Amino acid sequence: MSARVPTVVPPRLRSGDTVRVVAPARSRAMIMEHDNTRWIDERFAAMGLTLTFGEHVDEDDQFRSGSIEHRVADLHAAFADPGVAGILTVIGGFNSNELLPHLDFDLISAHPKVFCGYSDISALQNAILARTGLVTYSGPHWSSWGMRDHFEPTGDWFRAAVMDDAPIVVEPAAAWTDDLWFADQDTRTPVPNAGWWALRPGQATGRIVGGNLSTLGLLQGTGYMPSLDGALLFLEDDFESDAAHVARHLTSLLQLPDAEGVTGLVVGRFQSSSGVSRAALDEIVARQPALRGKPVLAGVDLGHTSPLLTFPVGGEAELTVGADGGSDGAAVGTKLTITRH
């Protein structure tokens, strides 16, 4: 666990900028088994952004990834290149943490840029925050932009986070999807959104720390774990984590020495197959001494369902969770605002 270092917000992306796509986890070769680049290219062209690719993004070994040396080289090259304004990850995976001992954090610190991805990329984002103070962005991968239908407001949230300066008032999406859209763009059924889950009332402000819960746990006990003192946690997990796994990982995280300094918790929507219900999550939260008297909001559009909120890891947010859950149990009198990104 690292002492908190001053926060650095990278320059905004603007029309005319170049964005480099890198593969610190899984390879682009895997993604291209279902080629959805038409919609990716159209969307980035509409934003006035030019995409370029790391030299080794298509390297594909038995773990559907590239060598540590080449993944590190592509990430370093993206930060060092003065012609690159932002960096996107191809997709997540399981092995981004392999890169951590090999990263040149001085290089990254000297060239602050937008860096966006989610899931396994949380290991890199939180390590960069811990070691440099640079704000990175948990949000859509390059591959995420290939969703033909039901994509928005994912793109709107990305633009608000990395291209605009105004505070972001987060609202629940009208509907959400949880499907293998990349393999079948035609057979999809959006689910009406019943709203957020107000699990514990209260107000909180803080520096955002988090991303994928299981991945964040990989940093515990290392010099790559950011301080939780004053942190407003944003956490999510995928279908492989059922209620028992979520409980044990959250318990472990909140047993860190500085976890008493956590100001509140925002939990992303769980995939249907995880089986994590509101009742289970309510019980999980009830068992956490570090969360007593602090606001907890769940069912937020971050994580492995769509749409996907872009939020700044290392940025700042304000959370108000109303005491009245409403007749349908949805959050009433609740507000989430990202104030610095």
XYZ file of C-alpha atoms in Angstrom:
341
model
C 0.000 0.000 0.000
C 1.437 3.341 -1.071
C 1.185 6.741 0.590
C -1.091 9.129 -1.259
C 0.647 11.279 -3.868
C -0.711 14.482 -5.456
C -3.391 13.975 -8.103
C -2.629 14.749 -11.753
C -5.494 15.073 -14.263
C -4.374 14.411 -17.857
C -5.159 16.816 -20.711
C -8.551 16.353 -22.362
C -8.928 14.550 -25.665
C -9.938 16.842 -28.519
C -11.078 16.391 -32.082
C -7.975 15.854 -34.201
C -6.141 13.836 -31.536
C -4.601 10.412 -32.010
C -5.479 7.549 -29.667
C -3.200 4.509 -29.359
C -4.743 1.075 -28.771
C -2.653 -1.357 -26.716
C -3.185 -4.889 -25.400
C -1.841 -5.115 -21.841
C -4.065 -8.149 -21.248
C -5.722 -10.130 -24.038
C -4.821 -9.846 -27.699
C -6.643 -8.100 -30.526
C -6.380 -11.408 -32.399
C -9.028 -12.840 -30.073
C -11.332 -9.866 -30.642
C -11.009 -10.112 -34.411
C -12.581 -13.576 -34.335
C -15.771 -11.483 -34.328
C -14.953 -8.431 -36.442
C -16.991 -5.462 -35.222
C -14.467 -2.814 -36.247
C -16.896 -1.130 -38.645
C -18.813 0.435 -35.746
C -15.649 1.180 -33.793
C -14.144 3.064 -36.705
C -17.343 4.974 -37.426
C -17.689 6.145 -33.831
C -14.098 7.320 -33.451
C -14.229 9.095 -36.801
C -17.369 10.898 -35.624
C -15.437 12.128 -32.563
C -12.590 13.311 -34.781
C -10.169 10.845 -33.166
C -7.615 8.819 -35.128
C -6.830 5.298 -33.951
C -3.371 3.749 -34.129
C -2.255 0.411 -32.716
C 0.635 -0.863 -30.654
C 3.175 -2.978 -32.499
C 2.309 -6.132 -30.584
C -1.490 -5.955 -30.158
C -2.013 -9.107 -32.241
C 0.504 -11.271 -30.413
C -1.434 -14.311 -29.247
C -0.028 -17.034 -26.983
C -1.670 -19.879 -25.028
C -3.145 -17.300 -22.631
C -4.575 -15.263 -25.542
C -2.035 -12.572 -24.724
C 1.415 -11.316 -25.645
C 4.739 -11.534 -23.854
C 5.313 -9.336 -20.827
C 8.188 -7.613 -22.639
C 6.067 -6.697 -25.650
C 3.017 -5.606 -23.674
C 5.195 -3.324 -21.562
C 6.936 -1.982 -24.665
C 3.649 -1.035 -26.320
C 2.393 0.715 -23.178
C 5.655 2.635 -22.736
C 5.685 3.603 -26.418
C 2.142 4.952 -26.172
C 2.962 7.149 -23.181
C 6.268 8.335 -24.647
C 4.973 9.211 -28.137
C 4.246 12.970 -28.289
C 1.813 12.337 -31.147
C -0.432 10.184 -28.947
C -2.981 12.029 -26.809
C -4.812 9.059 -25.300
C -4.519 5.309 -24.802
C -7.228 2.641 -25.000
C -6.953 -1.024 -24.103
C -8.092 -3.693 -26.559
C -9.947 -5.656 -23.867
C -9.390 -7.002 -20.365
C -8.278 -10.480 -19.354
C -6.385 -11.963 -16.415
C -2.755 -10.886 -16.452
C -2.282 -7.108 -16.503
C -0.661 -7.330 -13.072
C 2.276 -9.197 -14.668
C 3.397 -5.865 -16.103
C 3.624 -3.951 -12.824
C 7.267 -4.677 -11.830
C 8.397 -3.731 -15.333
C 6.599 -0.408 -15.744
C 8.552 2.839 -15.872
C 6.366 4.970 -13.612
C 8.665 7.969 -14.086
C 7.983 7.784 -17.829
C 4.238 7.559 -17.241
C 4.333 10.439 -14.778
C 6.294 12.615 -17.213
C 3.710 12.095 -19.996
C 0.223 12.271 -18.430
C -2.409 11.039 -20.885
C -5.925 9.672 -20.919
C -5.709 5.914 -20.313
C -9.004 4.003 -20.492
C -10.156 0.412 -20.056
C -11.805 -1.670 -17.350
C -11.983 -5.102 -15.688
C -8.443 -6.565 -15.510
C -7.055 -3.156 -16.493
C -7.938 -2.058 -12.943
C -4.568 -3.463 -11.860
C -2.727 -0.969 -14.061
C -5.031 1.947 -13.281
C -4.778 1.676 -9.520
C -1.037 1.026 -9.649
C -0.553 4.134 -11.802
C -2.616 6.113 -9.293
C -0.596 4.776 -6.363
C 2.785 5.438 -7.944
C 2.193 8.628 -9.952
C -1.106 10.228 -8.872
C -2.253 10.198 -12.507
C -6.002 9.959 -13.019
C -6.930 7.149 -15.406
C -10.381 6.126 -16.627
C -12.361 2.987 -15.982
C -14.516 2.818 -19.071
C -14.968 1.163 -22.456
C -12.194 -0.760 -24.134
C -11.486 -0.230 -27.825
C -13.486 -3.395 -28.456
C -16.487 -2.101 -26.487
C -17.160 0.470 -29.195
C -18.076 -2.334 -31.610
C -21.531 -2.773 -30.071
C -23.876 -1.900 -32.940
C -27.096 -1.396 -30.968
C -27.898 -0.364 -27.382
C -24.448 1.235 -27.050
C -25.423 4.615 -25.655
C -25.081 6.210 -23.170
C -21.675 4.485 -22.984
C -20.192 6.832 -25.580
C -21.790 9.900 -24.000
C -20.315 9.030 -20.612
C -16.872 8.473 -22.157
C -16.935 11.853 -23.892
C -18.138 13.567 -20.721
C -15.265 12.072 -18.732
C -12.328 12.545 -21.122
C -13.362 15.359 -23.482
C -15.388 17.763 -21.297
C -14.682 19.664 -18.086
C -18.124 19.932 -16.497
C -19.060 17.811 -13.469
C -20.838 14.606 -14.461
C -24.227 14.065 -12.849
C -24.690 10.313 -13.180
C -28.214 9.037 -13.882
C -29.376 5.421 -14.154
C -29.658 4.180 -17.733
C -33.192 3.497 -18.938
C -32.312 -0.101 -19.831
C -29.360 -2.466 -19.765
C -28.072 -5.563 -21.532
C -26.065 -8.573 -20.416
C -25.280 -10.702 -23.447
C -22.583 -11.914 -25.819
C -23.304 -9.035 -28.170
C -19.943 -9.330 -29.959
C -20.868 -12.787 -31.248
C -24.485 -11.963 -32.131
C -25.390 -8.356 -32.886
C -28.950 -9.241 -33.925
C -30.495 -11.200 -31.049
C -30.475 -8.866 -28.068
C -33.127 -7.901 -25.512
C -32.603 -4.813 -23.322
C -33.852 -5.104 -19.735
C -35.771 -2.117 -18.277
C -33.764 -0.587 -15.448
C -35.600 -0.510 -12.110
C -33.094 2.031 -10.802
C -30.295 2.098 -8.277
C -30.301 0.213 -4.979
C -30.014 2.504 -1.958
C -28.391 0.087 0.490
C -27.253 2.565 3.152
C -28.183 6.254 3.467
C -25.731 9.077 3.930
C -23.458 11.558 2.211
C -19.844 11.233 1.171
C -17.152 12.851 -0.907
C -13.823 11.357 -1.774
C -11.166 10.356 -4.240
C -12.377 7.500 -6.435
C -10.445 4.269 -5.981
C -11.497 0.976 -7.489
C -12.683 -0.820 -10.568
C -12.843 -4.603 -10.663
C -13.026 -5.930 -7.104
C -11.199 -9.224 -7.680
C -8.448 -7.482 -9.640
C -8.013 -4.777 -7.012
C -7.416 -7.552 -4.486
C -4.322 -8.594 -6.441
C -2.647 -5.335 -5.396
C -3.113 -5.771 -1.652
C 0.177 -6.035 0.188
C 2.145 -4.571 -2.725
C 3.523 -1.133 -3.453
C 0.920 -0.786 -6.200
C -2.120 -0.478 -3.923
C -3.440 3.081 -3.631
C -4.333 4.514 -0.261
C -7.930 3.974 0.861
C -7.847 6.879 3.305
C -10.440 9.336 1.993
C -11.450 6.993 -0.814
C -14.940 6.736 -2.266
C -14.845 3.170 -3.561
C -16.293 2.277 -6.982
C -16.366 -1.525 -7.290
C -17.711 -4.120 -9.735
C -17.183 -7.750 -10.602
C -18.089 -10.153 -13.388
C -20.146 -13.327 -13.764
C -17.405 -15.504 -12.289
C -17.879 -13.910 -8.857
C -20.938 -15.112 -6.977
C -22.109 -13.667 -3.652
C -19.614 -15.691 -1.606
C -16.692 -14.508 -3.731
C -17.849 -10.902 -3.593
C -18.172 -11.144 0.197
C -14.696 -12.516 0.763
C -12.996 -10.073 -1.614
C -14.800 -7.056 -0.168
C -14.027 -8.228 3.368
C -10.350 -8.572 2.497
C -10.237 -5.117 0.914
C -11.952 -3.486 3.883
C -9.563 -5.139 6.326
C -6.647 -3.110 4.975
C -5.160 -0.854 7.667
C -6.464 2.381 6.119
C -9.921 1.082 5.154
C -11.540 2.928 8.046
C -10.857 6.028 5.978
C -13.192 4.865 3.182
C -15.994 7.434 2.881
C -18.583 5.375 0.971
C -19.171 2.678 -1.606
C -20.636 2.614 -5.126
C -21.257 -0.892 -6.501
C -21.743 -1.700 -10.174
C -24.497 -3.857 -11.590
C -23.786 -7.577 -11.368
C -24.217 -9.835 -14.367
C -27.301 -12.020 -14.111
C -25.360 -15.284 -14.014
C -23.407 -14.165 -10.942
C -26.575 -14.643 -8.913
C -25.761 -11.677 -6.668
C -29.143 -10.416 -5.457
C -30.002 -7.222 -3.623
C -30.671 -9.223 -0.463
C -27.274 -10.915 -0.674
C -25.468 -7.647 -1.285
C -27.332 -6.015 1.597
C -26.123 -8.789 3.918
C -22.567 -8.516 2.593
C -22.530 -4.778 3.321
C -24.038 -5.305 6.786
C -21.056 -7.460 7.748
C -18.459 -4.758 6.990
C -17.452 -2.679 10.041
C -15.599 -0.216 7.799
C -18.897 0.691 6.064
C -20.965 1.398 9.168
C -22.633 4.784 8.997
C -21.448 5.334 5.421
C -23.506 5.577 2.209
C -23.666 2.563 -0.060
C -25.254 2.668 -3.513
C -25.532 -0.362 -5.806
C -26.859 -1.283 -9.237
C -24.912 1.530 -10.913
C -24.022 1.277 -14.622
C -20.411 0.290 -14.189
C -18.899 -3.124 -14.720
C -19.597 -5.956 -17.136
C -23.114 -5.090 -18.264
C -23.979 -2.384 -20.773
C -24.171 0.616 -20.847
C -20.875 1.321 -19.154
C -20.068 4.439 -17.153
C -16.626 5.989 -17.553
C -15.311 7.147 -14.177
C -11.939 8.609 -13.195
C -9.761 6.387 -11.014
C -8.172 9.042 -8.821
C -10.813 11.656 -9.599
C -13.315 12.966 -7.089
C -17.014 12.362 -6.569
C -19.912 13.253 -4.285
C -22.498 10.689 -3.216
C -25.835 11.210 -1.504
C -27.977 8.163 -0.783
C -31.504 8.920 0.351
C -32.990 7.230 3.399
C -36.279 6.491 1.598
C -36.027 3.418 -0.597
C -39.397 4.058 -2.271
C -42.217 1.602 -2.836
C -40.235 -0.414 -5.396
C -37.003 -0.370 -3.407
C -35.253 1.917 -5.867
C -33.097 4.805 -4.704
C -35.006 8.015 -3.937
C -33.307 11.286 -3.008
C -30.046 9.863 -4.301
C -27.397 11.698 -6.296
C -24.003 10.727 -7.695
C -21.799 13.423 -9.175
C -18.253 13.110 -10.475
C -16.782 16.484 -9.629
C -13.168 16.195 -10.785
C -12.125 14.098 -13.748
